[in-house]
Amino acid sequence: MMNILVIGSGGREHALAWQCAKDDNVQRVYVAPGNAGSALEPKCQNVVLESTNNDASEHSAVIEFCQNNAIDMVIVGPEAPLVTGIIDACRDAGIKAWGPTAYCAQLEGSKTFAKEFMAQNNIPTAAYQGFTDATAAKTYVDEQGAPIVIKADGLAAGKGVIVAETIEQAHEAIDDMLADNKFGDAGSRVVIEQFLQGEEASFICMIDGDNILPMATSQDHKRAYEGDTGPNTGGMGAYSPAPVVTQDVHNKVMAQVIQPVVDAMKAAGHPYTGFLYAGLMIDKSGDPYVIEFNCRFGDPETQPILMRLQSSMIDLIAQGLAGHLPHEAKWDTRPALGIVLASKGYPESSSKGDVIAGLPELDADNTSLVKVFHAGTAFSQDGTTIDSQKVSHNNDNNAKEVITNGGRVLCVTALADSILDAQQAALAVTAAISFDGAHYRRDIGHHAIAREQS
Ligand code: AMP
Ligand code: GLY
C-alpha cells in the first residue's frame, strides 16, 4: 500500500488527491496544505508542513515529512515550488517526486527564458521583444501598433498579462509593470508580444524525460465574464476534450511543440520530467502557436480531464518515475465540463469567510456524474476559521461550515454525453450552491457547443 503527498491547495490538487485516493493500492493521500474539499475526501488528510530545523532550506519541511511518514510519491501541483527546485531537493534526498526540475520549470518561471527557448528550437510562437526600460518599451509599442500583448516576465498567477486593444492601454500596462511596480519583481521586466488570433486550447502531457503521454485535450476560459470579456483570471471554467484540437492539430502540436521541448531539454542535459502544459492559439489553418508553457497541470483543466481519466494516475506517475511512461492512457469517451464559482471581487480581489450553502452530499463511491472540486475553501466553527488539517473525514463534519477562502472557490464538474449536457448538469448543481458575492460564467464550453450544434 502506498502513501502519497500532494502539494498545493487548489482545485487541481483536490482533483489529483481524489484521483489518487481512488486507487486500491493507495492507503493515504496527504495534501499540503489542501482545502476543505481534500479534508473531506475519503483516504485523504490535509497537513501543514513545518520544518523543525531553523536554518533549513526552503524544501526541507517536505523532505522531513516524507521521511517521517513513509511517503512513496510526491506530486507537486503549483508552479512556485517547482520553480524554486522542490523536485531537485526531493531527488537529492532520495524521494520520488513528480514534476520538472528547477531548470526545466524556467519554461514557466521566466517568459524570457521560454521565448528564447522557443526561438532556439523553432517552436511556433508570437514575435516578441523583452524590455526593462519603460520608454524603450513604449517606443516599441508605438512602432508595432495595437492590439498588442504586454506580459510581466515572472510568475503572476495568470494575471500578469494585458491584451491591450489600444496604444494607450499598452502604455498604461507598461507603466504599471515597469514604473509603478504593480506586479512586484515579476514585472520588473516585460515581454511585449504580437497579438495572436484564433482559438485557444490547453495541451497537457506527462513526460518522463523521453516518453510523452498526452492527456486528453481541454479548453480553459481565462476571462472573468461571459462572452470572454473582462479581465484575465486563473481560469473560470474548462472542458475536455477541445474539438478545436483535431487529429491533424494534435499531430502538429506533438511534432512542432512537445517533441522539440523533450529533445532540447534532453540535449541540454536537463531531461524534462513531469506535467508540461502548452497554452496554444490555433489559427484558422489549424497551425498551433505557443502562448505560454506551464510546468504543471492546468487549473481548472485538471478537474474535467481527471473526471475522464480511467487509468490510474498513480500507475501513470509510477511508470513515469521509472522512465517507462506509456504513450496512451484510458479515457472516458464522454466529455466533462467544469464551472468555477468565484468569490466577491475576483479577480481584482477575493473574499474570505463567507459561508457556502447548498454543497451536494459527498459521493463516497464515486458513482455521481457531477463532482464539486474545492479550491479556496476552509472550515469555520462558531464564526472562526479552523485549519482544515485539523478536520479529518471521519470527524463529524456536519458541525462545521464550509466557508470561502480565496478567489476561485469551487469547480463544479460534470461528465455527460455531450458538452451541452455536461454544461447543463454542471450549471444545475452550481445554481444550487450559494455564498455572498458568488459569481460564475454560464457560457463555459460555448465554442464547443457551437461546434456540436453546427
Ligand atoms: P498567458 O498568461 O501568457 O497564458 O496569457 C493569458 C491569456 O492572455 C491567454 O490565455 C490569452 O487569452 C491571452 N494572450 C496571451 N498572449 C497572447 C497573444 N500573444 N495573443 C493573443 N492573446 C494572448
Ligand atoms: N488554467 C490555466 C492555467 O492553469 O494556467
CSV table of C-alpha atoms and ligand atoms in Angstrom, one decimal:
chain,number,residue,atom,x,y,z
A,1,MET,CA,0.0,0.0,0.0
A,2,MET,CA,1.3,3.5,-0.9
A,3,ASN,CA,1.2,6.8,0.8
A,4,ILE,CA,1.1,9.9,-1.4
A,5,LEU,CA,1.8,13.5,-0.7
A,6,VAL,CA,0.1,16.1,-2.9
A,7,ILE,CA,1.5,19.7,-2.6
A,8,GLY,CA,-0.9,22.6,-3.1
A,9,SER,CA,-4.3,23.9,-2.1
A,10,GLY,CA,-6.3,24.4,-5.2
A,11,GLY,CA,-9.0,22.7,-7.3
A,12,ARG,CA,-6.2,20.9,-9.2
A,13,GLU,CA,-4.8,19.4,-6.0
A,14,HIS,CA,-8.3,18.3,-4.8
A,15,ALA,CA,-8.8,16.6,-8.1
A,16,LEU,CA,-5.3,15.0,-8.1
A,17,ALA,CA,-5.9,13.8,-4.5
A,18,TRP,CA,-9.3,12.4,-5.3
A,19,GLN,CA,-7.9,10.6,-8.4
A,20,CYS,CA,-5.0,9.1,-6.4
A,21,ALA,CA,-7.3,8.0,-3.5
A,22,LYS,CA,-9.5,6.0,-5.9
A,23,ASP,CA,-6.6,3.6,-6.5
A,24,ASP,CA,-6.9,0.5,-4.3
A,25,ASN,CA,-3.2,0.4,-3.8
A,26,VAL,CA,-3.2,3.8,-2.1
A,27,GLN,CA,-3.5,3.8,1.7
A,28,ARG,CA,-3.4,7.5,2.4
A,29,VAL,CA,-3.2,10.8,0.4
A,30,TYR,CA,-1.8,13.7,2.4
A,31,VAL,CA,-2.5,17.1,0.9
A,32,ALA,CA,-0.3,20.1,2.0
A,33,PRO,CA,-2.0,22.3,2.8
A,34,GLY,CA,-5.1,21.3,0.9
A,35,ASN,CA,-8.6,22.8,1.4
A,36,ALA,CA,-12.0,21.8,2.8
A,37,GLY,CA,-12.7,19.5,-0.2
A,38,SER,CA,-9.5,17.5,0.2
A,39,ALA,CA,-10.1,17.3,4.0
A,40,LEU,CA,-13.5,15.6,3.4
A,41,GLU,CA,-12.3,13.2,0.7
A,42,PRO,CA,-12.0,9.5,1.8
A,43,LYS,CA,-8.4,8.4,2.5
A,44,CYS,CA,-7.2,12.0,2.2
A,45,GLN,CA,-5.8,14.1,5.0
A,46,ASN,CA,-4.6,17.7,5.0
A,47,VAL,CA,-1.3,18.5,6.6
A,48,VAL,CA,0.7,21.7,7.3
A,49,LEU,CA,4.4,21.1,6.6
A,50,GLU,CA,6.7,22.9,9.0
A,51,SER,CA,10.4,22.3,9.3
A,52,THR,CA,11.8,21.5,12.7
A,53,ASN,CA,15.2,22.7,11.6
A,54,ASN,CA,15.5,26.5,11.8
A,55,ASP,CA,18.2,27.1,9.2
A,56,ALA,CA,16.7,24.5,6.9
A,57,SER,CA,16.3,25.1,3.2
A,58,GLU,CA,13.0,26.1,1.7
A,59,HIS,CA,12.0,22.5,0.9
A,60,SER,CA,13.3,20.7,4.0
A,61,ALA,CA,9.8,20.5,5.6
A,62,VAL,CA,8.6,18.5,2.6
A,63,ILE,CA,11.6,16.2,2.8
A,64,GLU,CA,11.2,15.7,6.6
A,65,PHE,CA,7.5,14.9,6.2
A,66,CYS,CA,8.2,12.3,3.5
A,67,GLN,CA,10.9,10.6,5.6
A,68,ASN,CA,8.7,10.6,8.7
A,69,ASN,CA,5.5,9.3,7.0
A,70,ALA,CA,6.7,6.7,4.6
A,71,ILE,CA,5.7,8.7,1.5
A,72,ASP,CA,6.1,6.7,-1.7
A,73,MET,CA,5.5,9.5,-4.1
A,74,VAL,CA,5.2,13.3,-4.1
A,75,ILE,CA,3.0,15.1,-6.6
A,76,VAL,CA,3.6,18.8,-6.9
A,77,GLY,CA,0.6,20.9,-8.1
A,78,PRO,CA,1.6,24.5,-8.3
A,79,GLU,CA,4.4,26.2,-10.2
A,80,ALA,CA,6.1,28.1,-7.4
A,81,PRO,CA,7.7,25.2,-5.6
A,82,LEU,CA,8.7,23.7,-8.9
A,83,VAL,CA,10.4,26.9,-10.0
A,84,THR,CA,12.4,27.0,-6.7
A,85,GLY,CA,13.6,23.4,-7.1
A,86,ILE,CA,11.4,21.2,-5.0
A,87,ILE,CA,11.9,18.3,-7.4
A,88,ASP,CA,15.7,18.7,-7.3
A,89,ALA,CA,15.6,18.8,-3.5
A,90,CYS,CA,13.4,15.7,-3.2
A,91,ARG,CA,15.6,13.7,-5.7
A,92,ASP,CA,18.8,14.7,-3.7
A,93,ALA,CA,17.1,13.2,-0.6
A,94,GLY,CA,16.1,10.0,-2.4
A,95,ILE,CA,12.4,10.8,-2.5
A,96,LYS,CA,10.3,10.1,-5.6
A,97,ALA,CA,8.7,13.3,-6.7
A,98,TRP,CA,6.8,14.0,-9.9
A,99,GLY,CA,7.5,17.3,-11.7
A,100,PRO,CA,10.2,19.2,-13.6
A,101,THR,CA,13.5,20.3,-12.1
A,102,ALA,CA,14.1,24.0,-11.5
A,103,TYR,CA,16.0,24.2,-14.8
A,104,CYS,CA,13.0,22.9,-16.8
A,105,ALA,CA,10.5,24.8,-14.8
A,106,GLN,CA,12.0,28.0,-16.1
A,107,LEU,CA,9.8,27.4,-19.1
A,108,GLU,CA,7.0,28.8,-16.9
A,109,GLY,CA,9.1,30.7,-14.3
A,110,SER,CA,10.5,33.1,-16.9
A,111,LYS,CA,8.7,34.3,-20.0
A,112,THR,CA,12.1,35.5,-21.4
A,113,PHE,CA,13.6,32.0,-20.9
A,114,ALA,CA,10.6,30.5,-22.6
A,115,LYS,CA,10.6,32.8,-25.5
A,116,GLU,CA,14.4,32.3,-26.1
A,117,PHE,CA,14.0,28.6,-25.8
A,118,MET,CA,11.2,28.6,-28.4
A,119,ALA,CA,13.2,30.8,-30.8
A,120,GLN,CA,16.2,28.5,-30.5
A,121,ASN,CA,14.1,25.4,-31.1
A,122,ASN,CA,11.9,26.7,-33.8
A,123,ILE,CA,8.7,26.3,-31.7
A,124,PRO,CA,6.0,28.4,-33.2
A,125,THR,CA,5.1,31.4,-31.0
A,126,ALA,CA,4.3,35.1,-31.3
A,127,ALA,CA,7.1,37.5,-32.2
A,128,TYR,CA,8.3,39.4,-29.1
A,129,GLN,CA,10.8,41.6,-27.5
A,130,GLY,CA,11.8,42.0,-23.9
A,131,PHE,CA,12.3,45.3,-22.0
A,132,THR,CA,13.3,46.7,-18.6
A,133,ASP,CA,13.0,50.3,-19.7
A,134,ALA,CA,9.6,51.9,-20.0
A,135,THR,CA,10.5,54.4,-22.6
A,136,ALA,CA,12.0,51.8,-24.9
A,137,ALA,CA,9.0,49.6,-24.4
A,138,LYS,CA,6.6,52.3,-25.3
A,139,THR,CA,8.6,53.2,-28.4
A,140,TYR,CA,8.4,49.5,-29.5
A,141,VAL,CA,4.6,49.5,-28.9
A,142,ASP,CA,4.3,52.7,-31.0
A,143,GLU,CA,6.1,51.1,-33.8
A,144,GLN,CA,4.1,47.8,-33.7
A,145,GLY,CA,0.7,49.2,-33.1
A,146,ALA,CA,-2.3,47.7,-31.3
A,147,PRO,CA,-3.7,45.2,-30.4
A,148,ILE,CA,-0.6,44.1,-28.6
A,149,VAL,CA,0.2,42.0,-25.6
A,150,ILE,CA,2.2,43.1,-22.5
A,151,LYS,CA,3.4,40.4,-20.1
A,152,ALA,CA,5.2,40.6,-16.8
A,153,ASP,CA,8.3,38.4,-17.1
A,154,GLY,CA,7.9,36.4,-13.8
A,155,LEU,CA,5.2,34.4,-12.1
A,156,ALA,CA,2.0,36.5,-11.6
A,157,ALA,CA,-0.7,33.8,-11.1
A,158,GLY,CA,-2.2,34.2,-14.6
A,159,LYS,CA,-2.8,37.9,-14.0
A,160,GLY,CA,0.4,39.5,-15.4
A,161,VAL,CA,-0.9,39.6,-19.0
A,162,ILE,CA,-2.6,42.6,-20.6
A,163,VAL,CA,-4.1,42.2,-24.0
A,164,ALA,CA,-4.1,45.9,-25.0
A,165,GLU,CA,-6.7,46.9,-27.6
A,166,THR,CA,-5.2,50.4,-27.9
A,167,ILE,CA,-1.7,52.0,-27.7
A,168,GLU,CA,-2.9,54.0,-24.6
A,169,GLN,CA,-3.8,50.7,-22.8
A,170,ALA,CA,-0.4,49.3,-23.7
A,171,HIS,CA,1.4,52.3,-22.4
A,172,GLU,CA,-0.6,52.1,-19.2
A,173,ALA,CA,0.3,48.4,-18.7
A,174,ILE,CA,4.0,49.2,-19.3
A,175,ASP,CA,3.8,52.0,-16.6
A,176,ASP,CA,2.0,49.6,-14.2
A,177,MET,CA,4.7,47.0,-14.5
A,178,LEU,CA,7.9,48.8,-15.1
A,179,ALA,CA,7.4,52.2,-13.5
A,180,ASP,CA,4.8,51.6,-10.7
A,181,ASN,CA,5.9,48.0,-9.9
A,182,LYS,CA,2.3,46.8,-9.7
A,183,PHE,CA,3.4,43.2,-10.2
A,184,GLY,CA,6.5,43.4,-7.9
A,185,ASP,CA,9.6,41.7,-9.1
A,186,ALA,CA,7.6,39.6,-11.6
A,187,GLY,CA,7.0,42.8,-13.6
A,188,SER,CA,10.5,44.3,-13.4
A,189,ARG,CA,11.0,43.0,-16.9
A,190,VAL,CA,8.2,42.8,-19.5
A,191,VAL,CA,7.8,40.8,-22.7
A,192,ILE,CA,5.8,42.5,-25.5
A,193,GLU,CA,4.2,40.2,-27.9
A,194,GLN,CA,2.4,40.2,-31.3
A,195,PHE,CA,-1.3,39.6,-30.8
A,196,LEU,CA,-2.3,36.1,-32.0
A,197,GLN,CA,-5.7,35.4,-33.5
A,198,GLY,CA,-7.6,32.1,-33.3
A,199,GLU,CA,-9.0,29.7,-30.8
A,200,GLU,CA,-7.1,28.7,-27.6
A,201,ALA,CA,-6.6,25.2,-26.3
A,202,SER,CA,-4.6,23.6,-23.5
A,203,PHE,CA,-2.4,20.8,-24.4
A,204,ILE,CA,-1.1,18.9,-21.3
A,205,CYS,CA,1.3,16.0,-21.4
A,206,MET,CA,3.1,13.8,-19.0
A,207,ILE,CA,6.8,13.4,-19.9
A,208,ASP,CA,9.4,11.1,-18.3
A,209,GLY,CA,12.5,12.6,-19.9
A,210,ASP,CA,11.9,10.7,-23.1
A,211,ASN,CA,8.4,9.3,-23.5
A,212,ILE,CA,5.4,11.6,-24.0
A,213,LEU,CA,1.9,10.7,-22.8
A,214,PRO,CA,-0.6,13.3,-23.9
A,215,MET,CA,-3.5,14.0,-21.6
A,216,ALA,CA,-7.0,14.4,-23.1
A,217,THR,CA,-7.2,17.9,-24.7
A,218,SER,CA,-9.0,20.7,-23.0
A,219,GLN,CA,-10.0,24.4,-23.2
A,220,ASP,CA,-10.0,26.9,-20.5
A,221,HIS,CA,-11.9,30.2,-20.2
A,222,LYS,CA,-9.5,32.8,-18.9
A,223,ARG,CA,-11.7,35.9,-19.0
A,224,ALA,CA,-13.8,36.8,-15.9
A,225,TYR,CA,-17.1,37.4,-17.7
A,226,GLU,CA,-19.4,35.8,-20.2
A,227,GLY,CA,-18.6,36.1,-23.9
A,228,ASP,CA,-14.9,36.0,-23.0
A,229,THR,CA,-14.9,39.6,-21.8
A,230,GLY,CA,-13.4,41.3,-18.7
A,231,PRO,CA,-10.0,40.8,-17.0
A,232,ASN,CA,-7.8,37.7,-17.3
A,233,THR,CA,-8.2,35.3,-14.4
A,234,GLY,CA,-6.5,32.0,-13.4
A,235,GLY,CA,-9.5,30.3,-15.3
A,236,MET,CA,-13.2,30.5,-14.9
A,237,GLY,CA,-14.0,27.0,-16.3
A,238,ALA,CA,-12.8,24.3,-18.6
A,239,TYR,CA,-13.9,21.3,-20.5
A,240,SER,CA,-12.4,18.3,-22.2
A,241,PRO,CA,-11.9,17.3,-25.0
A,242,ALA,CA,-11.4,20.5,-27.0
A,243,PRO,CA,-12.9,19.9,-30.5
A,244,VAL,CA,-10.5,22.6,-32.0
A,245,VAL,CA,-7.7,20.0,-31.4
A,246,THR,CA,-8.5,17.7,-34.3
A,247,GLN,CA,-6.2,14.8,-35.0
A,248,ASP,CA,-4.3,16.9,-37.5
A,249,VAL,CA,-3.8,19.7,-35.0
A,250,HIS,CA,-2.8,17.1,-32.4
A,251,ASN,CA,-0.1,15.7,-34.7
A,252,LYS,CA,1.2,19.2,-35.4
A,253,VAL,CA,1.4,20.1,-31.7
A,254,MET,CA,3.3,16.8,-30.9
A,255,ALA,CA,5.7,17.4,-33.7
A,256,GLN,CA,6.2,21.2,-33.6
A,257,VAL,CA,5.9,21.8,-29.8
A,258,ILE,CA,6.1,18.9,-27.4
A,259,GLN,CA,8.8,16.7,-29.1
A,260,PRO,CA,11.1,19.7,-29.6
A,261,VAL,CA,10.8,20.5,-25.8
A,262,VAL,CA,11.7,16.9,-24.9
A,263,ASP,CA,14.6,16.8,-27.4
A,264,ALA,CA,16.0,20.2,-26.5
A,265,MET,CA,15.9,19.6,-22.7
A,266,LYS,CA,17.5,16.2,-23.1
A,267,ALA,CA,20.2,17.7,-25.2
A,268,ALA,CA,20.8,20.5,-22.6
A,269,GLY,CA,21.4,17.7,-20.0
A,270,HIS,CA,18.1,18.5,-18.2
A,271,PRO,CA,15.6,15.9,-19.3
A,272,TYR,CA,12.0,17.2,-18.9
A,273,THR,CA,10.0,15.2,-16.4
A,274,GLY,CA,6.5,15.8,-15.0
A,275,PHE,CA,3.5,17.6,-16.5
A,276,LEU,CA,4.0,20.0,-19.3
A,277,TYR,CA,1.3,22.4,-20.3
A,278,ALA,CA,1.3,24.2,-23.6
A,279,GLY,CA,-1.2,27.0,-23.8
A,280,LEU,CA,-1.9,27.2,-27.6
A,281,MET,CA,-3.5,29.5,-30.1
A,282,ILE,CA,-4.8,27.5,-33.0
A,283,ASP,CA,-5.2,29.7,-36.1
A,284,LYS,CA,-7.7,29.3,-39.0
A,285,SER,CA,-5.4,26.9,-40.9
A,286,GLY,CA,-5.0,24.7,-37.8
A,287,ASP,CA,-1.5,25.8,-37.1
A,288,PRO,CA,-0.6,25.9,-33.3
A,289,TYR,CA,1.3,28.8,-31.7
A,290,VAL,CA,2.5,28.6,-28.1
A,291,ILE,CA,1.1,31.4,-25.9
A,292,GLU,CA,2.8,30.1,-22.8
A,293,PHE,CA,4.3,27.0,-21.2
A,294,ASN,CA,3.4,25.9,-17.8
A,295,CYS,CA,5.4,23.3,-15.9
A,296,ARG,CA,2.4,21.7,-14.2
A,297,PHE,CA,-1.1,20.6,-14.8
A,298,GLY,CA,-3.7,23.3,-15.5
A,299,ASP,CA,-6.2,24.6,-13.1
A,300,PRO,CA,-9.2,24.3,-13.8
A,301,GLU,CA,-8.3,22.0,-16.7
A,302,THR,CA,-7.3,19.2,-14.3
A,303,GLN,CA,-10.8,18.9,-13.0
A,304,PRO,CA,-12.6,17.9,-16.2
A,305,ILE,CA,-9.5,16.0,-17.5
A,306,LEU,CA,-9.2,13.8,-14.4
A,307,MET,CA,-13.0,13.3,-14.4
A,308,ARG,CA,-12.4,11.5,-17.7
A,309,LEU,CA,-9.3,9.6,-16.8
A,310,GLN,CA,-9.9,5.8,-16.4
A,311,SER,CA,-6.3,4.8,-16.0
A,312,SER,CA,-4.8,5.1,-12.5
A,313,MET,CA,-2.9,8.4,-12.1
A,314,ILE,CA,-0.7,6.7,-9.5
A,315,ASP,CA,0.2,4.0,-12.0
A,316,LEU,CA,1.0,6.5,-14.7
A,317,ILE,CA,3.2,8.6,-12.4
A,318,ALA,CA,5.0,5.4,-11.1
A,319,GLN,CA,5.7,4.4,-14.7
A,320,GLY,CA,6.9,8.0,-15.5
A,321,LEU,CA,9.2,8.0,-12.5
A,322,ALA,CA,10.7,4.7,-13.7
A,323,GLY,CA,11.1,6.1,-17.2
A,324,HIS,CA,8.5,3.7,-18.8
A,325,LEU,CA,5.7,6.1,-19.4
A,326,PRO,CA,3.1,4.6,-21.7
A,327,HIS,CA,2.1,6.6,-24.8
A,328,GLU,CA,-1.6,6.4,-24.2
A,329,ALA,CA,-4.0,6.4,-21.2
A,330,LYS,CA,-7.6,5.3,-21.0
A,331,TRP,CA,-10.2,8.0,-21.2
A,332,ASP,CA,-14.0,8.0,-20.7
A,333,THR,CA,-15.2,8.9,-24.2
A,334,ARG,CA,-17.8,11.3,-22.7
A,335,PRO,CA,-16.8,14.9,-22.4
A,336,ALA,CA,-16.5,16.7,-19.0
A,337,LEU,CA,-17.0,20.3,-18.1
A,338,GLY,CA,-16.2,22.3,-15.0
A,339,ILE,CA,-17.6,25.7,-13.9
A,340,VAL,CA,-15.6,27.8,-11.4
A,341,LEU,CA,-17.6,29.6,-8.7
A,342,ALA,CA,-15.5,32.7,-7.7
A,343,SER,CA,-15.8,34.9,-4.7
A,344,LYS,CA,-16.7,38.5,-4.4
A,345,GLY,CA,-14.3,40.8,-6.2
A,346,TYR,CA,-12.3,38.1,-8.1
A,347,PRO,CA,-10.0,38.6,-9.9
A,348,GLU,CA,-9.1,42.1,-8.6
A,349,SER,CA,-9.5,40.9,-5.0
A,350,SER,CA,-11.1,37.9,-3.3
A,351,SER,CA,-13.1,37.5,-0.1
A,352,LYS,CA,-12.8,35.0,2.7
A,353,GLY,CA,-15.1,33.7,5.4
A,354,ASP,CA,-18.5,33.6,3.5
A,355,VAL,CA,-20.5,30.5,4.4
A,356,ILE,CA,-21.1,28.2,1.4
A,357,ALA,CA,-24.6,26.7,1.3
A,358,GLY,CA,-26.0,24.0,-1.0
A,359,LEU,CA,-23.0,21.8,-1.5
A,360,PRO,CA,-24.1,18.3,-2.5
A,361,GLU,CA,-23.5,15.3,-0.2
A,362,LEU,CA,-20.1,13.7,-0.7
A,363,ASP,CA,-20.3,10.8,-3.1
A,364,ALA,CA,-18.0,8.2,-1.4
A,365,ASP,CA,-18.5,5.6,-4.1
A,366,ASN,CA,-17.7,8.0,-7.0
A,367,THR,CA,-20.9,7.0,-8.8
A,368,SER,CA,-22.1,10.5,-9.4
A,369,LEU,CA,-21.6,12.2,-12.8
A,370,VAL,CA,-21.1,15.6,-11.1
A,371,LYS,CA,-18.2,16.3,-8.7
A,372,VAL,CA,-17.6,19.5,-6.8
A,373,PHE,CA,-13.9,20.1,-6.5
A,374,HIS,CA,-12.9,22.7,-3.9
A,375,ALA,CA,-10.3,25.4,-4.3
A,376,GLY,CA,-10.4,28.4,-2.0
A,377,THR,CA,-12.4,26.8,0.8
A,378,ALA,CA,-11.9,26.2,4.6
A,379,PHE,CA,-14.0,25.3,7.6
A,380,SER,CA,-15.5,27.5,10.2
A,381,GLN,CA,-16.8,26.8,13.6
A,382,ASP,CA,-18.7,29.4,15.6
A,383,GLY,CA,-17.6,32.0,13.1
A,384,THR,CA,-13.9,31.4,13.3
A,385,THR,CA,-11.8,29.7,10.6
A,386,ILE,CA,-10.4,26.4,11.7
A,387,ASP,CA,-7.5,24.8,10.0
A,388,SER,CA,-8.7,22.2,7.5
A,389,GLN,CA,-5.8,19.9,8.5
A,390,LYS,CA,-7.5,19.6,11.9
A,391,VAL,CA,-10.5,18.0,10.3
A,392,SER,CA,-10.4,14.5,9.1
A,393,HIS,CA,-13.1,12.9,7.0
A,394,ASN,CA,-14.3,10.7,9.8
A,395,ASN,CA,-14.9,13.5,12.2
A,396,ASP,CA,-18.4,14.9,12.5
A,397,ASN,CA,-18.1,17.5,9.7
A,398,ASN,CA,-21.8,18.3,9.9
A,399,ALA,CA,-20.9,20.6,12.8
A,400,LYS,CA,-18.6,22.6,10.6
A,401,GLU,CA,-19.5,25.0,7.9
A,402,VAL,CA,-17.5,25.3,4.7
A,403,ILE,CA,-16.5,28.9,4.0
A,404,THR,CA,-14.8,30.7,1.2
A,405,ASN,CA,-11.1,31.2,1.5
A,406,GLY,CA,-9.8,32.7,-1.8
A,407,GLY,CA,-10.7,33.9,-5.3
A,408,ARG,CA,-11.6,30.7,-7.1
A,409,VAL,CA,-13.8,28.8,-4.6
A,410,LEU,CA,-15.2,25.7,-6.3
A,411,CYS,CA,-15.2,24.0,-9.6
A,412,VAL,CA,-18.4,22.1,-10.3
A,413,THR,CA,-17.5,19.4,-12.9
A,414,ALA,CA,-19.9,17.1,-14.8
A,415,LEU,CA,-19.5,14.2,-17.2
A,416,ALA,CA,-22.2,13.7,-19.8
A,417,ASP,CA,-22.9,12.5,-23.3
A,418,SER,CA,-22.3,15.9,-24.9
A,419,ILE,CA,-20.6,19.2,-23.9
A,420,LEU,CA,-24.0,20.9,-23.8
A,421,ASP,CA,-25.4,18.2,-21.4
A,422,ALA,CA,-22.3,18.5,-19.3
A,423,GLN,CA,-22.7,22.3,-19.1
A,424,GLN,CA,-26.3,22.0,-18.2
A,425,ALA,CA,-25.6,19.3,-15.5
A,426,ALA,CA,-22.8,21.4,-14.0
A,427,LEU,CA,-25.0,24.6,-14.1
A,428,ALA,CA,-27.8,22.8,-12.3
A,429,VAL,CA,-25.5,21.9,-9.3
A,430,THR,CA,-23.8,25.3,-9.5
A,431,ALA,CA,-27.1,27.2,-9.2
A,432,ALA,CA,-28.0,25.3,-6.0
A,433,ILE,CA,-24.8,26.5,-4.3
A,434,SER,CA,-24.7,29.9,-2.8
A,435,PHE,CA,-22.5,32.3,-0.8
A,436,ASP,CA,-22.3,36.0,-0.5
A,437,GLY,CA,-20.8,37.5,-3.7
A,438,ALA,CA,-20.6,34.2,-5.6
A,439,HIS,CA,-20.2,34.6,-9.4
A,440,TYR,CA,-19.7,32.3,-12.3
A,441,ARG,CA,-20.0,32.1,-16.1
A,442,ARG,CA,-23.0,30.4,-17.6
A,443,ASP,CA,-21.3,30.0,-21.0
A,444,ILE,CA,-18.4,27.7,-20.3
A,445,GLY,CA,-17.9,25.5,-23.3
A,446,HIS,CA,-19.6,27.9,-25.8
A,447,HIS,CA,-17.0,27.3,-28.6
A,448,ALA,CA,-17.5,23.5,-28.4
A,449,ILE,CA,-21.3,23.8,-28.0
A,450,ALA,CA,-21.5,25.9,-31.1
A,451,ARG,CA,-19.5,23.2,-33.0
A,452,GLU,CA,-21.7,20.5,-31.6
A,453,GLN,CA,-24.7,22.3,-32.9
A,454,SER,CA,-23.4,23.1,-36.4
B,1,AMP,P1,-0.7,33.8,-20.5
B,1,AMP,O1,-0.6,34.0,-19.1
B,1,AMP,O2,0.6,34.0,-21.3
B,1,AMP,O3,-1.3,32.4,-20.9
B,1,AMP,O4,-1.7,34.8,-21.1
B,1,AMP,C1,-3.1,34.8,-20.6
B,1,AMP,C2,-4.1,35.0,-21.7
B,1,AMP,O5,-3.8,36.2,-22.4
B,1,AMP,C3,-4.0,33.9,-22.7
B,1,AMP,O6,-4.7,32.7,-22.4
B,1,AMP,C4,-4.6,34.5,-23.9
B,1,AMP,O7,-6.0,34.6,-23.8
B,1,AMP,C5,-4.1,35.9,-23.8
B,1,AMP,N1,-2.9,36.1,-24.6
B,1,AMP,C6,-1.6,35.9,-24.1
B,1,AMP,N2,-0.7,36.1,-25.1
B,1,AMP,C7,-1.4,36.4,-26.2
B,1,AMP,C8,-1.0,36.7,-27.6
B,1,AMP,N3,0.2,36.8,-28.0
B,1,AMP,N4,-2.0,36.9,-28.5
B,1,AMP,C9,-3.3,36.9,-28.1
B,1,AMP,N5,-3.7,36.6,-26.8
B,1,AMP,C10,-2.8,36.4,-25.9
B,2,GLY,N1,-5.9,27.4,-16.5
B,2,GLY,C1,-4.7,28.0,-16.8
B,2,GLY,C2,-3.6,27.6,-16.0
B,2,GLY,O1,-3.6,26.6,-15.3
B,2,GLY,O2,-2.6,28.3,-16.1
